[in-house]
Amino acid sequence: MRRSVIGGAKRTTTTTCLFLLNHAHHRSLLPPLHHRLDSSSSCDSPPPPPPLLPPLLPTCRTPVLKCEYAVRGEIVILAQRLQEELKAKPGSLPFDEILYCNIGNPQSLGQLPITFFREVLALCDHPAILDKAEAQGLFSADSIKRAWQILDQIPGRATGAYSHSQGIKGLRDTIAAGIEARDGFPANPNDLFLTDGASPAVHMMMQLLIGSEKDGLLCPIPQYPLYSASIALHGGSLVPYYLDEETGWGLEVSELKKQLKEARSKGITVKALVVINPGNPTGQVLAEENQRAIVEFCKQEGLVLLADEVYQENVYVPEKKFHSFKKVARSMGYGDNDLCLVSFQSVSKGYHGECGKRGGYMEVTGFSPEVREQIYKLASVNLCSNISGQILASLVMSPPKVGDESYESYSAEKDGILKSLARRAKTLEDAFKSLEGITCNKAEGAMYLFPRIKLPEKAIKAAEAAKTAPDLFYCRRLLNATGVVVVPGSGFGQVPGTWHFRCTILPQEDKIPAIVSRLTAFHKSFMDEYRN
């Protein structure tokens, strides 16, 4: 009897052990345990170590391996490692903090959110507050009114519920009205697809446009690496057109025609033109006359115009003004039957900088009903974008107006941020221009400077010996010496033989002097070390 009980217990233990370990297999991708446990195994004696798994990398799709995203690449990974080292061993490095100038992430660097936006979000997320008497003292009257209006548009008044795949209809109505007020031309809420920031919208359009490596998109060089990465991921071909650094990163239609002709001669079907305005990483703002020429080019060549306009609020020079490509096209008399146009907007940039809320939209015009069905299908696969981001997108396009209780505080916050960004841009621009071998175009808009650096031949040779790009070599040395994080220009593309780096203007104003002094001292030392 005792033997049978023991045997039964052993069998039960083994079965339980197999279940638990095979469950762990599903969670950790270990080999199935029944291949490693024999009938005498039990949890009393641990199984032998699992055999090494075959490496996963050879099974990855080639487009994934080709994809690169420099703004969170090698330099940033190194910066995060150094930050951990500083935390564990204060005083162990030649600097006391990491100064991140690598990515357009304003609130991570101290920018405060817009009060009105956050009040409305708080009330929408917890509507029970609206019924409490204390709400009148804690929140402005117009934020309470706006929260009620938005909640009435959300089915079930629940921000935790799914919405329509294009976004909540009432919020799309609000955004369309904001676009119409901005441009002076009608906007249709049914043309709007609300997304988790602009990036998913870009990916959706890549999925729609790219069928094979023979499908190409004209992209600016330098470009925001979202485009090169997404084109690679979806198996298409990036057709580069070079911005003219000598004319302030000008976009010449003659260059577009040249690159289009060359691509077509190689059998590439060019589907679309990507334009980033204001520019990232280059910071230029296109003149309206230039935009008209671009629209005409797309119409004549039958190209979809993909207009990245996420920095439309970030214009710092009085002689330039943002004009949407849709406004320009409509002012030329071109409607839905003349041009396929997709405009991208995001709550992550501008003066609001709500990167983590993941809100944005694309306005899709000029496509046939059949193609629109396919875009809707792609949106439906993701069910919907997050509701907080949808609400923020509506607030950005319909902020407080004159006469609203929040208008003065909202205007002061907005103007304060944009004026400070303009000052920071000018300070950094002047600093770069003062350094040996560095030239830097004016930051007319967006959040970045893209200075060009003429590296000594000895530095280029040292980079080659280290098997790395010269601009990456420079940026790595800068980080290790100063804690300042910038992104090498090779991550964005550049004219062969030239070297650049991208630096954000986002660190708070009290941090800018430290960045300037550290970079200036490092650059002088670097140039002296590698002087020819």
Coordinates of C-alpha atoms in Angstrom, one line a residue:
M1 CA 0.0 0.0 0.0
R2 CA 2.7 2.4 1.0
R3 CA 4.6 1.7 -2.2
S4 CA 1.6 2.4 -4.4
V5 CA 0.9 5.7 -2.6
I6 CA 4.5 6.7 -3.0
G7 CA 4.4 5.7 -6.7
G8 CA 1.1 7.6 -7.2
A9 CA 2.6 10.6 -5.5
K10 CA 5.6 10.4 -7.7
R11 CA 3.5 10.2 -10.8
T12 CA 1.4 13.1 -9.7
T13 CA 4.5 15.2 -8.9
T14 CA 6.1 14.4 -12.2
T15 CA 2.9 15.3 -14.1
T16 CA 2.5 18.5 -12.1
C17 CA 6.2 19.3 -12.8
L18 CA 5.7 18.7 -16.5
F19 CA 2.7 21.0 -16.6
L20 CA 4.4 23.8 -14.7
L21 CA 7.6 23.6 -16.7
N22 CA 5.8 23.3 -20.0
H23 CA 3.8 26.3 -19.0
A24 CA 7.1 28.1 -18.4
H25 CA 8.2 26.9 -21.8
H26 CA 5.3 28.8 -23.4
R27 CA 6.2 31.9 -21.5
S28 CA 10.0 31.7 -22.0
L29 CA 10.3 29.8 -25.3
L30 CA 12.3 27.0 -23.6
P31 CA 12.2 23.7 -25.4
P32 CA 9.3 21.5 -24.4
L33 CA 10.1 19.7 -21.1
H34 CA 8.8 16.3 -22.2
H35 CA 11.9 16.2 -24.5
R36 CA 14.1 16.5 -21.4
L37 CA 12.3 14.7 -18.6
D38 CA 12.3 10.9 -18.4
S39 CA 9.9 8.7 -16.3
S40 CA 12.2 8.9 -13.3
S41 CA 12.3 12.7 -13.2
S42 CA 10.7 14.6 -10.4
C43 CA 10.6 18.1 -9.0
D44 CA 12.8 16.8 -6.1
S45 CA 15.8 16.7 -8.4
P46 CA 16.1 19.6 -10.8
P47 CA 16.2 18.7 -14.5
P48 CA 19.5 19.1 -16.4
P49 CA 20.2 22.5 -17.9
P50 CA 18.2 23.1 -21.1
P51 CA 20.2 22.9 -24.3
L52 CA 21.1 26.3 -25.9
L53 CA 18.4 27.7 -28.1
P54 CA 19.2 28.1 -31.8
P55 CA 19.8 31.8 -32.4
L56 CA 16.7 33.7 -33.5
L57 CA 18.4 36.3 -35.7
P58 CA 18.7 34.2 -38.8
T59 CA 14.9 33.7 -38.7
C60 CA 14.1 37.4 -38.6
R61 CA 12.7 39.0 -41.7
T62 CA 15.3 40.9 -43.7
P63 CA 13.3 44.1 -43.6
V64 CA 13.4 44.1 -39.8
L65 CA 17.2 43.6 -39.9
K66 CA 17.5 46.5 -42.4
C67 CA 15.4 48.9 -40.3
E68 CA 17.3 51.5 -38.2
Y69 CA 16.1 54.3 -36.0
A70 CA 19.0 56.5 -35.1
V71 CA 17.3 58.9 -32.5
R72 CA 17.1 55.9 -30.1
G73 CA 20.2 54.1 -31.4
E74 CA 23.7 53.4 -30.3
I75 CA 24.5 56.8 -28.8
V76 CA 21.3 56.8 -26.7
I77 CA 21.9 53.3 -25.5
L78 CA 25.4 54.4 -24.4
A79 CA 24.0 57.5 -22.7
Q80 CA 21.5 55.4 -20.7
R81 CA 24.3 53.1 -19.6
L82 CA 26.4 56.1 -18.5
Q83 CA 23.4 57.5 -16.6
E84 CA 23.1 54.2 -14.7
E85 CA 26.8 54.4 -13.9
L86 CA 26.4 58.0 -12.6
K87 CA 23.5 56.8 -10.4
A88 CA 25.4 53.9 -9.0
K89 CA 28.7 55.7 -8.6
P90 CA 28.3 59.5 -8.4
G91 CA 31.5 61.3 -9.4
S92 CA 32.8 58.4 -11.5
L93 CA 32.5 60.3 -14.8
P94 CA 33.9 63.6 -16.0
F95 CA 30.4 65.1 -15.8
D96 CA 27.5 65.1 -13.3
E97 CA 24.5 64.6 -15.5
I98 CA 23.5 63.4 -19.0
L99 CA 22.1 66.3 -21.1
Y100 CA 19.7 64.7 -23.7
C101 CA 19.6 66.6 -27.0
N102 CA 18.7 63.6 -29.1
I103 CA 15.0 63.4 -29.4
G104 CA 11.9 65.7 -29.6
N105 CA 10.5 64.8 -26.2
P106 CA 9.8 68.1 -24.5
Q107 CA 8.2 67.1 -21.2
S108 CA 11.0 64.7 -20.4
L109 CA 13.3 67.7 -20.4
G110 CA 11.2 69.8 -18.1
Q111 CA 8.5 71.4 -20.3
L112 CA 5.2 71.7 -18.5
P113 CA 2.0 70.6 -20.0
I114 CA -0.7 73.1 -21.0
T115 CA -3.0 73.5 -17.9
F116 CA -6.3 73.7 -19.9
F117 CA -5.5 70.5 -21.8
R118 CA -4.7 68.5 -18.6
E119 CA -7.7 69.8 -16.8
V120 CA -10.0 68.6 -19.5
L121 CA -8.3 65.2 -19.7
A122 CA -8.5 64.8 -15.9
L123 CA -12.2 65.5 -16.0
C124 CA -12.9 63.3 -18.9
D125 CA -11.0 60.4 -17.4
H126 CA -12.8 60.7 -14.0
P127 CA -16.2 62.3 -14.7
A128 CA -17.4 61.7 -11.2
I129 CA -15.4 64.8 -10.3
L130 CA -17.8 66.9 -12.4
D131 CA -20.6 66.3 -10.0
K132 CA -18.7 67.4 -6.9
A133 CA -19.0 71.0 -5.6
E134 CA -15.2 71.2 -5.2
A135 CA -14.8 71.0 -9.0
Q136 CA -15.7 74.6 -9.5
G137 CA -12.8 75.7 -7.3
L138 CA -10.3 73.3 -8.8
F139 CA -11.0 73.6 -12.5
S140 CA -11.7 76.5 -14.8
A141 CA -15.3 76.9 -16.0
D142 CA -14.4 76.4 -19.6
S143 CA -12.5 73.2 -18.9
I144 CA -15.6 71.8 -17.1
K145 CA -17.8 72.9 -20.0
R146 CA -15.4 71.3 -22.6
A147 CA -15.2 68.1 -20.6
W148 CA -19.0 67.8 -20.6
Q149 CA -19.1 68.5 -24.3
I150 CA -16.5 65.8 -25.0
L151 CA -18.1 63.2 -22.7
D152 CA -21.4 63.7 -24.4
Q153 CA -19.7 62.7 -27.7
I154 CA -18.2 59.5 -26.3
P155 CA -20.4 56.4 -26.3
G156 CA -21.1 55.5 -22.7
R157 CA -19.1 58.5 -21.6
A158 CA -16.2 56.1 -21.0
T159 CA -12.7 57.0 -22.0
G160 CA -11.7 53.3 -21.3
A161 CA -14.0 52.0 -24.1
Y162 CA -13.1 51.4 -27.8
S163 CA -14.2 54.1 -30.2
H164 CA -15.0 54.1 -33.9
S165 CA -11.8 53.0 -35.8
Q166 CA -11.4 56.4 -37.3
G167 CA -11.8 58.1 -34.0
I168 CA -14.8 59.5 -32.1
K169 CA -17.0 61.3 -34.6
G170 CA -17.6 64.4 -32.4
L171 CA -13.9 64.8 -31.9
R172 CA -13.3 64.5 -35.6
D173 CA -15.9 67.2 -36.1
T174 CA -14.0 69.5 -33.8
I175 CA -10.7 68.8 -35.6
A176 CA -12.2 69.3 -39.0
A177 CA -13.5 72.7 -37.8
G178 CA -10.0 73.6 -36.6
I179 CA -8.5 72.6 -39.9
E180 CA -11.1 74.7 -41.7
A181 CA -10.4 77.7 -39.4
R182 CA -6.6 77.3 -40.0
D183 CA -6.8 77.0 -43.8
G184 CA -9.9 78.8 -44.9
F185 CA -11.1 75.8 -46.9
P186 CA -13.6 73.1 -45.9
A187 CA -12.5 70.0 -44.1
N188 CA -14.5 66.8 -43.9
P189 CA -14.5 64.8 -40.6
N190 CA -14.8 61.6 -42.6
D191 CA -11.4 62.3 -44.1
L192 CA -9.8 62.1 -40.7
F193 CA -8.2 59.1 -39.1
L194 CA -7.2 59.6 -35.5
T195 CA -4.1 57.7 -34.6
D196 CA -1.6 57.0 -31.7
G197 CA 0.6 59.9 -32.8
A198 CA 1.6 60.5 -36.4
S199 CA 3.9 57.5 -36.6
P200 CA 1.2 54.8 -36.9
A201 CA -0.5 56.9 -39.6
V202 CA 2.8 56.9 -41.6
H203 CA 3.1 53.2 -41.2
M204 CA -0.5 52.7 -42.4
M205 CA 0.2 54.7 -45.6
M206 CA 3.4 52.7 -46.2
Q207 CA 1.3 49.5 -45.9
L208 CA -1.1 50.9 -48.4
L209 CA 1.5 52.1 -50.9
I210 CA 4.2 49.5 -50.8
G211 CA 3.7 46.1 -52.4
S212 CA 7.3 45.2 -53.2
E213 CA 10.9 46.5 -53.4
K214 CA 10.0 47.9 -56.8
D215 CA 7.6 50.4 -55.1
G216 CA 9.5 53.6 -54.1
L217 CA 8.9 56.8 -52.2
L218 CA 10.7 60.0 -52.7
C219 CA 12.1 61.1 -49.3
P220 CA 14.2 64.1 -48.3
I221 CA 17.8 63.6 -47.3
P222 CA 18.4 64.4 -44.5
Q223 CA 15.1 62.8 -43.3
Y224 CA 13.4 61.8 -40.1
P225 CA 14.4 58.1 -39.8
L226 CA 10.8 57.0 -39.3
Y227 CA 10.5 57.2 -43.0
S228 CA 13.6 55.1 -43.9
A229 CA 12.7 52.7 -41.2
S230 CA 9.1 52.2 -42.2
I231 CA 9.9 51.9 -45.9
A232 CA 12.5 49.2 -45.0
L233 CA 10.0 47.4 -42.7
H234 CA 7.4 47.3 -45.5
G235 CA 9.9 46.1 -48.1
G236 CA 9.9 49.2 -50.4
S237 CA 12.6 51.4 -51.8
L238 CA 13.6 54.8 -50.5
V239 CA 14.3 57.2 -53.4
P240 CA 16.4 60.0 -52.0
Y241 CA 16.2 63.6 -52.9
Y242 CA 18.8 65.9 -51.4
L243 CA 17.9 69.2 -49.7
D244 CA 20.3 72.0 -50.6
E245 CA 22.2 73.0 -47.4
E246 CA 23.7 76.0 -49.2
T247 CA 20.3 77.6 -49.6
G248 CA 19.1 76.9 -46.0
W249 CA 18.0 73.3 -46.8
G250 CA 16.0 74.3 -49.8
L251 CA 13.8 71.8 -51.6
E252 CA 14.4 72.1 -55.4
V253 CA 11.9 70.7 -57.8
S254 CA 14.7 70.1 -60.3
E255 CA 16.2 67.7 -57.8
L256 CA 12.8 65.9 -57.4
K257 CA 12.6 65.5 -61.2
K258 CA 16.2 64.2 -61.4
Q259 CA 15.7 61.6 -58.7
L260 CA 12.3 60.5 -60.1
K261 CA 13.7 60.0 -63.5
E262 CA 16.7 58.0 -62.2
A263 CA 14.4 55.8 -60.1
R264 CA 12.1 55.1 -63.0
S265 CA 15.1 54.1 -65.1
K266 CA 15.9 51.4 -62.6
G267 CA 12.4 50.0 -62.8
I268 CA 11.1 51.5 -59.6
T269 CA 7.5 52.6 -59.5
V270 CA 7.6 55.8 -57.4
K271 CA 4.3 56.1 -55.6
A272 CA 4.6 59.1 -53.4
L273 CA 6.6 62.2 -52.3
V274 CA 7.4 62.7 -48.6
V275 CA 7.7 66.4 -47.5
I276 CA 8.5 67.4 -43.9
N277 CA 7.5 71.0 -43.2
P278 CA 8.8 72.5 -40.9
G279 CA 11.8 70.3 -41.5
N280 CA 13.2 67.5 -39.3
P281 CA 16.2 67.3 -38.7
T282 CA 16.9 70.5 -40.7
G283 CA 14.6 73.1 -39.2
Q284 CA 13.6 75.0 -42.4
V285 CA 10.2 76.3 -43.2
L286 CA 9.1 76.1 -46.8
A287 CA 8.0 79.2 -48.7
E288 CA 4.5 79.1 -50.1
E289 CA 5.8 79.6 -53.6
N290 CA 8.0 76.5 -53.2
Q291 CA 5.0 74.5 -51.9
R292 CA 3.0 75.5 -55.0
A293 CA 5.8 74.1 -57.2
I294 CA 5.8 70.8 -55.1
V295 CA 2.0 70.5 -55.4
E296 CA 2.3 71.0 -59.2
F297 CA 5.0 68.4 -59.5
C298 CA 2.9 65.8 -57.6
K299 CA -0.1 66.5 -59.8
Q300 CA 1.9 66.3 -63.1
E301 CA 3.6 63.1 -62.0
G302 CA 0.6 61.4 -60.4
L303 CA 2.3 61.1 -57.0
V304 CA 0.6 60.9 -53.6
L305 CA 1.8 63.8 -51.5
L306 CA 2.6 62.8 -47.9
A307 CA 2.9 66.0 -45.9
D308 CA 4.5 65.6 -42.5
E309 CA 3.2 68.8 -40.7
V310 CA 3.7 67.9 -37.1
Y311 CA 5.8 71.0 -36.4
Q312 CA 3.3 73.5 -37.8
E313 CA 3.2 75.5 -34.5
N314 CA 7.0 75.6 -34.3
V315 CA 7.9 78.6 -36.4
Y316 CA 10.5 81.0 -35.0
V317 CA 11.2 83.6 -37.6
P318 CA 8.9 86.5 -38.5
E319 CA 9.6 86.2 -42.2
K320 CA 8.2 82.7 -42.5
K321 CA 4.7 81.3 -41.9
F322 CA 3.4 77.8 -41.9
H323 CA 1.0 76.9 -44.7
S324 CA -0.5 73.4 -44.9
F325 CA -0.1 71.7 -48.3
K326 CA -3.9 71.2 -48.4
K327 CA -4.4 74.9 -48.1
V328 CA -1.8 75.5 -50.9
A329 CA -3.4 72.9 -53.1
R330 CA -6.9 74.3 -52.6
S331 CA -5.7 77.8 -53.3
M332 CA -4.3 76.6 -56.6
G333 CA -7.8 75.3 -57.5
Y334 CA -6.9 71.6 -57.0
G335 CA -9.5 69.5 -55.3
D336 CA -10.1 65.8 -54.5
N337 CA -10.1 64.9 -58.2
D338 CA -6.7 66.4 -58.9
L339 CA -4.4 65.3 -56.1
C340 CA -4.0 62.5 -53.5
L341 CA -2.8 64.2 -50.3
V342 CA -2.2 62.9 -46.8
S343 CA -1.5 65.4 -44.0
F344 CA 0.0 64.2 -40.7
Q345 CA -0.4 66.0 -37.4
S346 CA 0.6 65.1 -33.8
V347 CA 0.1 66.2 -30.2
S348 CA 3.7 65.3 -29.5
K349 CA 5.3 68.5 -30.9
G350 CA 4.2 72.1 -31.2
Y351 CA 4.0 73.9 -27.9
H352 CA 2.1 71.1 -26.2
G353 CA 4.7 68.3 -26.4
E354 CA 2.4 65.6 -25.2
C355 CA 4.5 62.8 -26.6
G356 CA 3.4 60.1 -24.1
K357 CA -0.3 60.7 -24.7
R358 CA 0.2 59.3 -28.2
G359 CA -2.4 61.5 -30.1
G360 CA -2.5 62.5 -33.7
Y361 CA -4.3 62.2 -37.0
M362 CA -4.0 62.0 -40.7
E363 CA -6.3 63.9 -43.1
V364 CA -6.7 61.8 -46.3
T365 CA -8.1 63.5 -49.4
G366 CA -8.3 62.7 -53.1
F367 CA -8.4 58.9 -52.8
S368 CA -11.1 56.8 -54.5
P369 CA -13.8 55.1 -52.3
E370 CA -12.2 51.7 -53.0
V371 CA -8.8 52.9 -51.6
R372 CA -10.5 54.6 -48.7
E373 CA -12.1 51.2 -47.8
Q374 CA -8.6 49.7 -47.6
I375 CA -7.4 52.6 -45.4
Y376 CA -10.3 52.0 -43.1
K377 CA -9.6 48.3 -43.0
L378 CA -6.0 49.0 -41.9
A379 CA -7.4 51.3 -39.1
S380 CA -9.8 48.7 -38.0
V381 CA -7.1 46.1 -37.5
N382 CA -5.8 48.3 -34.6
L383 CA -9.4 48.7 -33.4
C384 CA -8.9 52.4 -32.5
S385 CA -6.4 54.9 -31.2
N386 CA -6.3 55.7 -27.5
I387 CA -9.1 58.0 -26.3
S388 CA -6.9 60.4 -24.3
G389 CA -4.8 61.0 -27.4
Q390 CA -8.0 61.6 -29.4
I391 CA -9.2 64.2 -26.9
L392 CA -5.9 65.9 -26.9
A393 CA -5.9 66.1 -30.7
S394 CA -9.3 67.8 -30.6
L395 CA -8.0 70.3 -27.9
V396 CA -4.9 71.2 -29.9
M397 CA -7.1 72.0 -32.9
S398 CA -9.7 73.9 -30.8
P399 CA -7.9 75.5 -27.8
P400 CA -9.5 78.2 -25.6
K401 CA -10.8 81.3 -27.4
V402 CA -10.9 85.0 -26.5
G403 CA -13.5 85.4 -23.8
D404 CA -13.0 81.9 -22.3
E405 CA -11.8 81.8 -18.7
S406 CA -8.6 79.9 -19.6
Y407 CA -7.7 82.0 -22.6
E408 CA -5.2 84.3 -20.9
S409 CA -3.4 81.6 -19.0
Y410 CA -3.4 79.3 -22.1
S411 CA -2.0 82.1 -24.3
A412 CA 0.7 82.9 -21.7
E413 CA 1.8 79.3 -21.5
K414 CA 1.8 78.8 -25.2
D415 CA 3.7 82.0 -26.0
G416 CA 6.1 81.4 -23.2
I417 CA 7.1 78.0 -24.5
L418 CA 7.4 79.1 -28.2
K419 CA 9.4 82.3 -27.3
S420 CA 11.7 80.3 -25.1
L421 CA 12.3 77.7 -27.9
A422 CA 13.2 80.5 -30.3
R423 CA 15.7 81.9 -27.8
R424 CA 17.2 78.5 -27.2
A425 CA 17.5 77.9 -31.0
K426 CA 19.3 81.2 -31.5
T427 CA 21.7 80.6 -28.6
L428 CA 22.7 77.1 -29.9
E429 CA 22.9 78.3 -33.5
D430 CA 25.3 81.1 -32.5
A431 CA 27.4 78.6 -30.4
F432 CA 27.7 76.1 -33.2
K433 CA 28.7 78.9 -35.7
S434 CA 31.5 80.0 -33.4
L435 CA 33.2 76.6 -33.4
E436 CA 36.1 75.8 -35.8
G437 CA 35.0 73.8 -38.8
I438 CA 31.2 73.9 -38.0
T439 CA 28.6 75.7 -40.1
C440 CA 24.9 75.8 -39.1
N441 CA 21.8 77.0 -40.9
K442 CA 19.2 78.9 -39.0
A443 CA 16.5 77.0 -37.2
E444 CA 13.4 78.6 -38.8
G445 CA 11.1 76.0 -37.2
A446 CA 10.7 72.5 -35.7
M447 CA 12.9 71.6 -32.7
Y448 CA 16.3 70.9 -34.1
L449 CA 19.6 72.2 -35.4
F450 CA 21.6 70.2 -37.9
P451 CA 25.1 71.6 -37.9
R452 CA 27.7 70.4 -40.4
I453 CA 31.1 69.6 -39.1
K454 CA 34.3 69.4 -41.2
L455 CA 36.3 66.8 -39.5
P456 CA 40.1 66.6 -39.7
E457 CA 41.5 63.8 -41.9
K458 CA 43.2 62.3 -38.8
A459 CA 39.8 62.0 -37.1
I460 CA 38.3 60.4 -40.2
K461 CA 41.1 57.9 -40.2
A462 CA 40.6 57.2 -36.5
A463 CA 36.9 56.5 -37.2
E464 CA 37.8 54.2 -40.0
A465 CA 40.2 52.3 -37.7
A466 CA 37.4 52.0 -35.1
K467 CA 35.1 50.8 -37.9
T468 CA 32.5 53.5 -37.4
A469 CA 31.2 56.5 -39.3
P470 CA 33.1 59.7 -38.6
D471 CA 30.1 61.6 -37.3
L472 CA 29.2 58.7 -35.0
F473 CA 32.8 58.7 -33.8
Y474 CA 32.6 62.4 -32.9
C475 CA 29.2 62.0 -31.2
R476 CA 30.4 59.1 -29.1
R477 CA 33.5 61.0 -28.0
L478 CA 31.4 64.0 -27.2
L479 CA 29.1 61.9 -25.0
N480 CA 31.9 60.2 -23.2
A481 CA 33.6 63.5 -22.4
T482 CA 30.7 65.7 -21.6
G483 CA 27.4 63.8 -21.2
V484 CA 25.8 65.7 -24.0
V485 CA 23.7 63.4 -26.3
V486 CA 23.4 64.3 -30.0
V487 CA 22.6 62.1 -32.9
P488 CA 25.0 61.6 -35.8
G489 CA 23.9 62.9 -39.2
S490 CA 24.5 59.5 -40.8
G491 CA 21.3 58.3 -39.0
F492 CA 19.3 60.8 -41.1
G493 CA 21.2 60.7 -44.3
Q494 CA 23.5 63.4 -45.8
V495 CA 25.3 64.2 -48.9
P496 CA 28.2 61.7 -49.2
G497 CA 31.4 63.1 -47.8
T498 CA 29.7 65.5 -45.4
W499 CA 29.2 65.0 -41.7
H500 CA 26.5 66.5 -39.4
F501 CA 24.8 65.9 -36.1
R502 CA 21.3 66.7 -34.9
C503 CA 20.8 68.6 -31.7
T504 CA 17.4 69.4 -30.2
I505 CA 16.6 72.9 -28.8
L506 CA 14.5 71.3 -26.0
P507 CA 16.7 71.3 -22.8
Q508 CA 15.4 74.0 -20.5
E509 CA 17.0 77.5 -20.9
D510 CA 19.0 77.1 -17.6
K511 CA 20.6 74.0 -19.1
I512 CA 21.6 75.6 -22.4
P513 CA 24.8 77.4 -21.0
A514 CA 26.1 74.0 -19.7
I515 CA 25.5 72.4 -23.1
V516 CA 27.3 75.3 -24.9
S517 CA 30.3 75.3 -22.5
R518 CA 30.7 71.6 -22.5
L519 CA 30.4 71.3 -26.3
T520 CA 32.8 74.2 -26.9
A521 CA 35.5 72.9 -24.6
F522 CA 35.2 69.4 -26.1
H523 CA 35.2 70.6 -29.7
K524 CA 38.4 72.6 -29.2
S525 CA 40.1 69.6 -27.5
F526 CA 38.9 67.2 -30.2
M527 CA 40.1 69.5 -33.0
D528 CA 43.5 70.0 -31.3
E529 CA 43.9 66.2 -30.9
Y530 CA 43.2 65.4 -34.5
R531 CA 44.5 68.5 -36.2
N532 CA 46.2 67.7 -39.5

